[in-house]
CSV table of C-alpha atoms (C1' of nucleotides) in Angstrom, one decimal:
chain,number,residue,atom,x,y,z
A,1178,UNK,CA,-29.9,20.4,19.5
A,1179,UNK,CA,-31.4,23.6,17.6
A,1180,UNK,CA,-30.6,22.3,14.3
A,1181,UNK,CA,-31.7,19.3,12.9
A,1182,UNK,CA,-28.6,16.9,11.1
A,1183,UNK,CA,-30.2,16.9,7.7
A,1184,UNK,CA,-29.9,20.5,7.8
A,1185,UNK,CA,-26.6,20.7,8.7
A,1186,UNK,CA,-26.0,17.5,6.6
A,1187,UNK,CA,-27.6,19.1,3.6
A,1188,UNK,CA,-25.3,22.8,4.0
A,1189,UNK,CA,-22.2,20.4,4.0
A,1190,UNK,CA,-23.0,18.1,0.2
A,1191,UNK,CA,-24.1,21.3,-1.3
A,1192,UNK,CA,-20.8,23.1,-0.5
A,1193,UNK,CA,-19.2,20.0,-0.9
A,1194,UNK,CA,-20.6,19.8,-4.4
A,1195,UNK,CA,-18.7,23.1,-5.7
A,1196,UNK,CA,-15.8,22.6,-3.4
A,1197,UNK,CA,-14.5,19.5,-3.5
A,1198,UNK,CA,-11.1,18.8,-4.0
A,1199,UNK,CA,-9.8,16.0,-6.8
A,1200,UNK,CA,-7.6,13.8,-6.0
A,1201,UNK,CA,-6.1,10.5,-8.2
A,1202,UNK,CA,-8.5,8.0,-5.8
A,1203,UNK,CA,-11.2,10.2,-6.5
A,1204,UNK,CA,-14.2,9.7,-9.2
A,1205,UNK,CA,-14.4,13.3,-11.0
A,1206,UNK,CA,-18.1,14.6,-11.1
A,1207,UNK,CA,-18.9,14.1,-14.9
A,1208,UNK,CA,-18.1,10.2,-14.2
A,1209,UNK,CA,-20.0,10.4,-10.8
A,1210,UNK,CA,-22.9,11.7,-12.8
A,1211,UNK,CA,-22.4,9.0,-15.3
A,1212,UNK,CA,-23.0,6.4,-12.1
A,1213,UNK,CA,-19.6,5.3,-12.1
A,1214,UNK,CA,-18.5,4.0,-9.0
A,1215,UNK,CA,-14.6,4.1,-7.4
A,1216,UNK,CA,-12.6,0.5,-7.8
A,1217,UNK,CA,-12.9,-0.5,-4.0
A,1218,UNK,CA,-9.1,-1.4,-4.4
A,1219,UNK,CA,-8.0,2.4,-5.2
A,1220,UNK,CA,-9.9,3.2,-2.4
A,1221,UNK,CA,-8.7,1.0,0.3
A,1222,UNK,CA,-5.1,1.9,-1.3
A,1223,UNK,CA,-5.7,5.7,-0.5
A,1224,UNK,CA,-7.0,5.4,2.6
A,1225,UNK,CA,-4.5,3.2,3.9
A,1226,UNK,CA,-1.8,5.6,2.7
A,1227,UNK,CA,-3.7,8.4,4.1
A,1228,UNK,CA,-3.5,7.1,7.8
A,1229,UNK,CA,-1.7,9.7,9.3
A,1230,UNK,CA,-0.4,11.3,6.5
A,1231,UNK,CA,-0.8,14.2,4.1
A,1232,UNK,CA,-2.6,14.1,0.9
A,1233,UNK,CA,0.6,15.5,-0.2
A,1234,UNK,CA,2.8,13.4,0.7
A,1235,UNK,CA,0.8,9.8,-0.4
A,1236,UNK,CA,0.0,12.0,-4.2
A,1237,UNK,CA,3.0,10.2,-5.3
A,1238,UNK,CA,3.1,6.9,-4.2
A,1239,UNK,CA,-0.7,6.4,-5.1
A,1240,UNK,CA,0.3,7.0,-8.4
A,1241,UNK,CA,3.4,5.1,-8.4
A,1242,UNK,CA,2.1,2.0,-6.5
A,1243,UNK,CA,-1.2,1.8,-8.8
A,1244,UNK,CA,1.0,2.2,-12.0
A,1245,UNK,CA,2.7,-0.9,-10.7
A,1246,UNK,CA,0.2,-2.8,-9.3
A,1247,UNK,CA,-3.2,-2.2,-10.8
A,1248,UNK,CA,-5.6,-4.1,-9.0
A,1249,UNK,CA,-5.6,-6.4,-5.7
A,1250,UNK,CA,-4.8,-9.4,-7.6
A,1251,UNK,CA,-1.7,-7.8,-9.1
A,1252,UNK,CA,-0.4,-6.3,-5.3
A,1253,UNK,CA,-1.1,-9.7,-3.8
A,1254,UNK,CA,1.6,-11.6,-6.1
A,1255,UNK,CA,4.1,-9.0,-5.7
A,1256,UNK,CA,7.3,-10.0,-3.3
A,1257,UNK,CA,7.3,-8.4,0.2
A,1258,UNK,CA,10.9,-6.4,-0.7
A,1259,UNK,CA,9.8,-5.0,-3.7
A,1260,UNK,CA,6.7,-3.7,-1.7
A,1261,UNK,CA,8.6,-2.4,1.5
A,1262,UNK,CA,10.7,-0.7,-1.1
A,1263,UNK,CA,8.2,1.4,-3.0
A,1264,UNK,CA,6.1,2.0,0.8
A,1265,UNK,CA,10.0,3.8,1.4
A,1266,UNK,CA,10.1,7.0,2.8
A,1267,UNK,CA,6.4,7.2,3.6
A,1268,UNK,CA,6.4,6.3,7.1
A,1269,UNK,CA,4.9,3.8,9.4
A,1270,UNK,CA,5.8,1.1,7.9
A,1271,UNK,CA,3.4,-1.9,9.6
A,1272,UNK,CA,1.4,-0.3,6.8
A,1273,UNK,CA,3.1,-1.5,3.8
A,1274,UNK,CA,3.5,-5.4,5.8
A,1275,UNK,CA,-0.4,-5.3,6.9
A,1276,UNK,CA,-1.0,-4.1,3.4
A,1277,UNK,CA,0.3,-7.0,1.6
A,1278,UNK,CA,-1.3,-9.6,3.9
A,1279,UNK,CA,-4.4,-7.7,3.2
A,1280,UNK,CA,-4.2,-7.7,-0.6
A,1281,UNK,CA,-3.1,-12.0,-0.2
A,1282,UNK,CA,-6.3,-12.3,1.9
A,1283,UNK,CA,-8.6,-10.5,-0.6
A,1284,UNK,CA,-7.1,-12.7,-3.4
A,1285,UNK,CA,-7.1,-16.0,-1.0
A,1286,UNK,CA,-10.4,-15.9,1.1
A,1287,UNK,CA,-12.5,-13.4,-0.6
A,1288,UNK,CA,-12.3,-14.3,-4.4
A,1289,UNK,CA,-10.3,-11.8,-5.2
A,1290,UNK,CA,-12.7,-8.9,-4.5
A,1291,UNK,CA,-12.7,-6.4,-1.5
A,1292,UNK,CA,-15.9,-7.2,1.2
A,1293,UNK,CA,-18.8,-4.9,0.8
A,1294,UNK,CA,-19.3,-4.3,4.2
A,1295,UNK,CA,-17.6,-2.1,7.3
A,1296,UNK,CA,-17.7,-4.9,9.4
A,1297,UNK,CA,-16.1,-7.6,7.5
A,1298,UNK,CA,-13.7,-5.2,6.2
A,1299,UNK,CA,-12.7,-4.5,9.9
A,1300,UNK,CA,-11.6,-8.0,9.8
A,1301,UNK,CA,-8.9,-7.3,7.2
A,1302,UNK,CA,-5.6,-7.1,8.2
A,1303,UNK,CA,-4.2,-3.2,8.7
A,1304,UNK,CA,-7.9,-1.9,8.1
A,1305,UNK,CA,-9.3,-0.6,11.6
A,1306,UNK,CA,-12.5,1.2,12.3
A,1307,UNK,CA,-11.5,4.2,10.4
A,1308,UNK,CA,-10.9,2.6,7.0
A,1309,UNK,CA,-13.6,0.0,7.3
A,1310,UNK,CA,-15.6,2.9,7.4
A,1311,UNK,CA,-14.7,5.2,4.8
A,1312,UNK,CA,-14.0,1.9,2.3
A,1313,UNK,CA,-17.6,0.6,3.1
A,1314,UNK,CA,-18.6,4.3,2.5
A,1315,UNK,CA,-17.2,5.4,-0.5
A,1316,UNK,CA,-16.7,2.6,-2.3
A,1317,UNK,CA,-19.7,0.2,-1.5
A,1318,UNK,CA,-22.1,3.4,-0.8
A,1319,UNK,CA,-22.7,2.1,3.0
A,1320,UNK,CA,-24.0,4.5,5.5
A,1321,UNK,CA,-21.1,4.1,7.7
A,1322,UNK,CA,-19.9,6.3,10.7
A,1323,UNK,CA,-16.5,7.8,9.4
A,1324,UNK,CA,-14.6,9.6,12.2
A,1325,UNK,CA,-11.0,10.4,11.5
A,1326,UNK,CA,-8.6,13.4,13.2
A,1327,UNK,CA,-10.8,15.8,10.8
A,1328,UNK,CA,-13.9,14.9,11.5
A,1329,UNK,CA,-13.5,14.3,15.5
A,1330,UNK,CA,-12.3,18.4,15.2
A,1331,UNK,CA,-15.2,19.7,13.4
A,1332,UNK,CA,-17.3,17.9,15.3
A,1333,UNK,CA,-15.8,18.4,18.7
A,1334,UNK,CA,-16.6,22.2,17.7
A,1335,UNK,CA,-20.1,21.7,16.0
A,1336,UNK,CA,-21.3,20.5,19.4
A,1337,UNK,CA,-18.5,22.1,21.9
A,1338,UNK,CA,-17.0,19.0,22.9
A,1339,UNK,CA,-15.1,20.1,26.0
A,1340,UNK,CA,-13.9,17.0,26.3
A,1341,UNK,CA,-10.2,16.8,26.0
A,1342,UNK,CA,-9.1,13.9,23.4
A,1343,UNK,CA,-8.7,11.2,23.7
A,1344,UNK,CA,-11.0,10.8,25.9
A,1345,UNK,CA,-13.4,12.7,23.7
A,1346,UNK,CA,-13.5,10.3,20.9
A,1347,UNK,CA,-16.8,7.6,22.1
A,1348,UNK,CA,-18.3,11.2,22.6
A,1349,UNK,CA,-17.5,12.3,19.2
A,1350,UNK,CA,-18.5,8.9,17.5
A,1351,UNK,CA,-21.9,9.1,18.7
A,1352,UNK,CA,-22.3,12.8,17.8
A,1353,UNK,CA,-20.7,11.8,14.3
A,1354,UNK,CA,-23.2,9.0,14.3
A,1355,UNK,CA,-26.3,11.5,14.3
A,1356,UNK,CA,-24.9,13.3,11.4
A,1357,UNK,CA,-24.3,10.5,9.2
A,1358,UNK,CA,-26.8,10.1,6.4
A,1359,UNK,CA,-28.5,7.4,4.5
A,1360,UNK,CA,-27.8,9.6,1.2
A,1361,UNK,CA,-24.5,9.7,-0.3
A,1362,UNK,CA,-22.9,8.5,3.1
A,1363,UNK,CA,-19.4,8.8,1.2
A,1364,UNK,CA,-19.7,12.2,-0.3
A,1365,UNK,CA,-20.4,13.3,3.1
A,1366,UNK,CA,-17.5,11.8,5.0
A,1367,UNK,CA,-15.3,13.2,2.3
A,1368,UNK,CA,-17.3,16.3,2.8
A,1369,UNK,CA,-16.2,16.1,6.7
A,1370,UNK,CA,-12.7,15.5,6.0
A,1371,UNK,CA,-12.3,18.3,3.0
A,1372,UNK,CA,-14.2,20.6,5.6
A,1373,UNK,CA,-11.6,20.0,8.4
A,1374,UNK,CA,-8.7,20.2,5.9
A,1375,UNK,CA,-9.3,23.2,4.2
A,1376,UNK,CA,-11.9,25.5,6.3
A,1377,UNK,CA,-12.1,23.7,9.8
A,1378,UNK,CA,-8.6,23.8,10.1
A,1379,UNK,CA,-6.2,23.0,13.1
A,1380,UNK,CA,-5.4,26.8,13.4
A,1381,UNK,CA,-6.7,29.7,12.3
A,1382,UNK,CA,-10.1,28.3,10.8
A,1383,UNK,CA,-11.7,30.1,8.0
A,1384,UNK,CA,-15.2,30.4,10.1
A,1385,UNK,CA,-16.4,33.0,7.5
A,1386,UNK,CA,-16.3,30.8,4.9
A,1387,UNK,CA,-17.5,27.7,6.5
A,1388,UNK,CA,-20.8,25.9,5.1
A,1389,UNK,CA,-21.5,25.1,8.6
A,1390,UNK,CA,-21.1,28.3,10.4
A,1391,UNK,CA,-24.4,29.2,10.9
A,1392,UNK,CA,-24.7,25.7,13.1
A,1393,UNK,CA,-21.6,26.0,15.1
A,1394,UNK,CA,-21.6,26.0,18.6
A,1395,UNK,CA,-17.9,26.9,19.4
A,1396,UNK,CA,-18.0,29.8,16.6
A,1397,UNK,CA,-21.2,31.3,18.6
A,1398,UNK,CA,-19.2,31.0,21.9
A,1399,UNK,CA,-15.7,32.5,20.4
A,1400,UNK,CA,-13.7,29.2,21.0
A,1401,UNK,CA,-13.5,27.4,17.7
A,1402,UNK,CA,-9.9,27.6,17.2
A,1403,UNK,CA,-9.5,26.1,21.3
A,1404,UNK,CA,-11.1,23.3,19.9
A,1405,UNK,CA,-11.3,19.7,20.3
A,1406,UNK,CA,-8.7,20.1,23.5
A,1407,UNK,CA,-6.3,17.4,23.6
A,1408,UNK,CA,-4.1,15.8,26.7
A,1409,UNK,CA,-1.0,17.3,26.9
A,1410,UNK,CA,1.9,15.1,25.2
A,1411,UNK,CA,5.0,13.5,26.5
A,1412,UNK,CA,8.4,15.1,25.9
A,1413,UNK,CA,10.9,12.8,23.8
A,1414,UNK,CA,13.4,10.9,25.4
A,1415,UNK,CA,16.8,11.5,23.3
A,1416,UNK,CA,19.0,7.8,22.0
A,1417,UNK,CA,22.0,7.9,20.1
A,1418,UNK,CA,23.3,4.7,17.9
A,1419,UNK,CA,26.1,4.5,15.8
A,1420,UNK,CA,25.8,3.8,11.9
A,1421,UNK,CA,28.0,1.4,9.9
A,1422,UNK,CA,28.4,2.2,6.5
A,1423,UNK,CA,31.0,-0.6,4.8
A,1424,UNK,CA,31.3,-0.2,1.0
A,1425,UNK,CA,33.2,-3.4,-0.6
A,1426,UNK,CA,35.8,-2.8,-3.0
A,1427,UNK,CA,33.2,-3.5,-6.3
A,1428,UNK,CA,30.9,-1.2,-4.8
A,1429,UNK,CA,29.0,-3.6,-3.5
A,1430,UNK,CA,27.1,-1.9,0.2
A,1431,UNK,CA,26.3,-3.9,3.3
A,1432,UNK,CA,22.9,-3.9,4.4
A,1433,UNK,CA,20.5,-5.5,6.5
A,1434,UNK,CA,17.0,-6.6,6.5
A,1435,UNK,CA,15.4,-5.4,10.3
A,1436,UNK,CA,13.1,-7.5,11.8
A,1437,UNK,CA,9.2,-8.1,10.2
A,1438,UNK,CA,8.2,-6.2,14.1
A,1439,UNK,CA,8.9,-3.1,15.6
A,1440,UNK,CA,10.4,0.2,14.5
A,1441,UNK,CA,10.9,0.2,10.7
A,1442,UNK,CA,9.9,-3.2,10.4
A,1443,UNK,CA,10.8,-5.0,7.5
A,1444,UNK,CA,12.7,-2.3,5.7
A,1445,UNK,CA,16.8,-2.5,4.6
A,1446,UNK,CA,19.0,-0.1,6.9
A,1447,UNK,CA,22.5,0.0,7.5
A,1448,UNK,CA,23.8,-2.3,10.2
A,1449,UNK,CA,24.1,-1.0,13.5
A,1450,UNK,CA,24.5,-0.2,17.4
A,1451,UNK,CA,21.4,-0.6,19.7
A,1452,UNK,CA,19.6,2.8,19.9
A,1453,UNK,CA,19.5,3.8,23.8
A,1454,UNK,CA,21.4,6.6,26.1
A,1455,UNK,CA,24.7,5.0,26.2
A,1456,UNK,CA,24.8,2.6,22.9
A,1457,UNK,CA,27.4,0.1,22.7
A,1458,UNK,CA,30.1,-0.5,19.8
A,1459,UNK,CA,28.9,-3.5,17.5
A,1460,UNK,CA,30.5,-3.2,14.0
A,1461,UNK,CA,29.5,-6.0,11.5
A,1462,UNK,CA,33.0,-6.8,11.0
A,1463,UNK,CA,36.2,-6.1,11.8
A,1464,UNK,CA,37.8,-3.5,9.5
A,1465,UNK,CA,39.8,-0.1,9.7
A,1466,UNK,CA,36.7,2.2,11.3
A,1467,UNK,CA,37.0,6.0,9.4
A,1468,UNK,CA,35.1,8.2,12.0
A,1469,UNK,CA,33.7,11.1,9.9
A,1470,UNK,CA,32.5,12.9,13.0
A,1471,UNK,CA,29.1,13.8,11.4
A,1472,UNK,CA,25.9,12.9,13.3
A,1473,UNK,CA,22.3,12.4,11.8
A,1474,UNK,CA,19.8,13.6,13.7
A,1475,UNK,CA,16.6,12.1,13.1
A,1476,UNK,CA,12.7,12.7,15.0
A,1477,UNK,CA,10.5,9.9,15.3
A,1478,UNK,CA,7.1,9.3,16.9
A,1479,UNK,CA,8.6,9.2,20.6
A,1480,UNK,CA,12.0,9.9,21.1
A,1481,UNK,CA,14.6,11.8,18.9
A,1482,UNK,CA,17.4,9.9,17.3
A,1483,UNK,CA,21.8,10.8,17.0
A,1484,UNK,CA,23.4,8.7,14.8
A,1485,UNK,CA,27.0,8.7,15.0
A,1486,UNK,CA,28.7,7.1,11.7
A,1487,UNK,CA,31.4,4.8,11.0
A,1488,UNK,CA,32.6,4.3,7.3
A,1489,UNK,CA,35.0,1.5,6.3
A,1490,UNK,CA,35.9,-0.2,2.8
A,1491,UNK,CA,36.6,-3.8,2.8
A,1492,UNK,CA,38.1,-6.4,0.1
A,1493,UNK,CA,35.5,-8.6,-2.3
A,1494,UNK,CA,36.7,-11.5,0.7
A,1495,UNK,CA,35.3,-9.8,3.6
A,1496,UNK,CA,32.6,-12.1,5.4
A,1497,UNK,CA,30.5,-10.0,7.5
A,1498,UNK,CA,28.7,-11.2,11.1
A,1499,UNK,CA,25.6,-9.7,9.7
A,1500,UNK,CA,24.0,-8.2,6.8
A,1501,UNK,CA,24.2,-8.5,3.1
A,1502,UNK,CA,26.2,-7.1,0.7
A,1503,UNK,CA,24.0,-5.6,-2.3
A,1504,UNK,CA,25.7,-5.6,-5.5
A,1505,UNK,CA,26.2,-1.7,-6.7
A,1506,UNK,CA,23.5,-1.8,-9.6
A,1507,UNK,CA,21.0,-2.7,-6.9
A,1508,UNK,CA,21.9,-0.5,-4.2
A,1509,UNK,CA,18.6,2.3,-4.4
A,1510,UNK,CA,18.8,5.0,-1.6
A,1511,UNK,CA,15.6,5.6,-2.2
A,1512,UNK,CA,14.5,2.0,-0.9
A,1513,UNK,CA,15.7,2.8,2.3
A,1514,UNK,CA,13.6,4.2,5.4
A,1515,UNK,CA,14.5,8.4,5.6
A,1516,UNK,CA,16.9,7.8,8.8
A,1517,UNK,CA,18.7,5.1,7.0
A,1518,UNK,CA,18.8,7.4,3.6
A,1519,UNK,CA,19.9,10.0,5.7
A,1520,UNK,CA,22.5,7.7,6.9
A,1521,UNK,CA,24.0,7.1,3.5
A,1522,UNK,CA,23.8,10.8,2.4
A,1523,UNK,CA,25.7,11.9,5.1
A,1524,UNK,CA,28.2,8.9,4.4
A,1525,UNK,CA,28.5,10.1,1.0
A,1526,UNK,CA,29.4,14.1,1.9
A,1527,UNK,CA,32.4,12.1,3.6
A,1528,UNK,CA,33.9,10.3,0.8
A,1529,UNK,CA,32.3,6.9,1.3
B,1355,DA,C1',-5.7,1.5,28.2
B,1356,DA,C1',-1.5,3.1,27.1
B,1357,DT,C1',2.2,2.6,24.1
B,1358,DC,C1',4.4,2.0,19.9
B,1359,DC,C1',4.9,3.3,15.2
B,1360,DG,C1',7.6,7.9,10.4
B,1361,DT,C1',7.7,11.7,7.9
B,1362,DG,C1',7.6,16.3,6.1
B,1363,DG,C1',5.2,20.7,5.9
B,1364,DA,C1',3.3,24.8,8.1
B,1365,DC,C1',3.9,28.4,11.1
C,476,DT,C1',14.7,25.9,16.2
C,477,DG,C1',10.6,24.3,18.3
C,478,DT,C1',6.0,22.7,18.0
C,479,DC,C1',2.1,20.7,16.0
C,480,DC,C1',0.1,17.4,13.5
C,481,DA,C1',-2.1,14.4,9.0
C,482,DA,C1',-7.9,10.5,5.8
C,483,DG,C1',-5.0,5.4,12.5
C,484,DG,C1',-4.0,0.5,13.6
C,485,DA,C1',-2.0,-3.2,16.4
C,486,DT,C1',-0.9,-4.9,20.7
DNA sequence: AATCCGTGGAC
DNA sequence: TGTCCAAGGAT
């Protein structure tokens, strides 16, 4: 390589010094002068929330989650609804169930404080080489190779990975690996990932204003924004289900608690078909079916979901097969998963 | 190793 | 409207 990593290393904390971005996990620079160091459990919090998500999007339940639960200790002892409930609406929910049996085994087998290391954080549950990483990094100052979606791209076009991904990414480790310093390892991969978010962008990156231009293999050759090349995806397969939304006659909705595995693990949703080309009719109880003829659509990871909706009211006797009913003052839409809070806003435009 | 797992914003 | 994709992990 013509340049050496410290060089480039160096070009990336000194931007990163005027540039970086603050953020409620983050230690502001007049307290990172002052040596303080960020709570280990604010970090892993953040970082878990950030797995595949926007900094947007987690601002809110950072804030919300740590207002509740201040420290490990405090998340450990909470109950597993009243977690899955606040984790609503953010997606991916193994997150929010590996989250809490990673807070229990902090409190349980590690004296209540987070492991110091990448490796033995890697043992935690939901924590995976990513966060092990930028935990051990950030919060416990460890030189640790951090290599998220950010940092494989401006990496992949520091060096011209041709590579498509995933393939790519042992390729993109190791070159990740050589730029990694001894020095403030986790200023620098927050450097990396600011970089990618706001400069080294996905499309249309803002190669005039990058630190690292001047070392940029793809920008020399003209093929930054072709950069890192990725296997083409699968197109999604489309399932329909059917939705049944019964309100009893104190207000009282029937719900039901899915199963701990598997899509939207854990979380309340309204009971319902299987979800497949040709679903089958399967309503909780017998009762006089209104069909609205509205339809939530719905897009998840692989396959695109039509929900067709059934609405009924029942009397305070009704016995469902499954489900429970959830007294009126406890019923919170917004403890629902989005399909399933789609679900109930469509059932409410139709009178139920 | 390939598949499964959410959501909302940008363009 | 369609497409991409964001601080990934578990199995």
């Amino acid at each position: 390589m013509r340049y050496d990593a410290k060089d480039i290393g160096a070009a990336l904390l000194a931007w990163y010094d005027g540039a970086a971005r603050m953020m409620p996990w983050r230690v502001g620079p007049a307290d990172r002068a002052a040596g303080v160091r960020p709570d280990p459990y604010r970090v892993w919090l953040s970082e878990v929330m950030l797995q595949q998500t926007t900094v947007a999007a987690v601002e809110g339940y950072f804030r919300r989650f740590t207002a509740r639960w201040p420290d490990v200790a405090a998340l450990a002892a909470a109950e597993d609804a009243e977690v899955m409930a606040e984790w609503a609406g953010l997606g991916y929910y193994a997150r929010a169930r590996n989250l809490l049996k990673c807070a229990r085994a902090v409190a349980t087998d590690h004296g209540g404080r987070f492991p110091a290391t990448a490796a033995a954080l890697h043992s935690l549950p939901g924590v995976g080489p990513y966060t092990a990483g930028a935990v051990a990094a950030i919060a416990f100052d460890e030189p640790a190779v951090v290599v998220d979606g950010n940092v494989e791209r401006v990496v992949a076009r520091l060096f011209a990975v041709q590579t498509p991904l995933p393939a790519a990414k042992p390729e993109l480790v190791a070159l990740a690996t050589r730029l990694t310093p001894a020095e403030r390892p986790g200023d620098h991969a927050q450097a990396m990932m600011d970089l990618g978010a706001t400069i080294c962008t996905p499309r249309n990156p803002a190669c005039p204003r990058c630190p690292l231009a001047a070392f940029c293999a793809a920008r020399a050759q003209g093929i930054a924004a072709d950069l890192p090349r990725k296997a083409p995806k699968a197109a999604k397969p489309l399932r329909r289900g059917i939705a049944y939304v019964v309100r009893r006659s104190d207000g009282a909705m029937l719900l039901e608690r899915r199963p701990d595995r598997g899509l939207l693990g854990g979380m309340l949703g309204w009971p319902g078909s299987d979800w497949s080309a040709a679903p089958d009719d399967a309503p909780p109880l017998p009762a006089d079916w209104h069909d609205p003829g509205a339809e939530v659509r719905h897009v998840f990871t692989h396959f695109e979901l039509r929900l067709a909706l059934r609405l009924a009211h029942v009397g305070l006797n009704a016995v469902p097969d499954r489900g429970t009913f959830i007294p009126a003052a406890d019923f919170r839409p917004a403890s629902l998963p989005t399909v399933m809070r789609k679900v109930w806003d469509a059932a409410a435009r139709h009178g139920t």
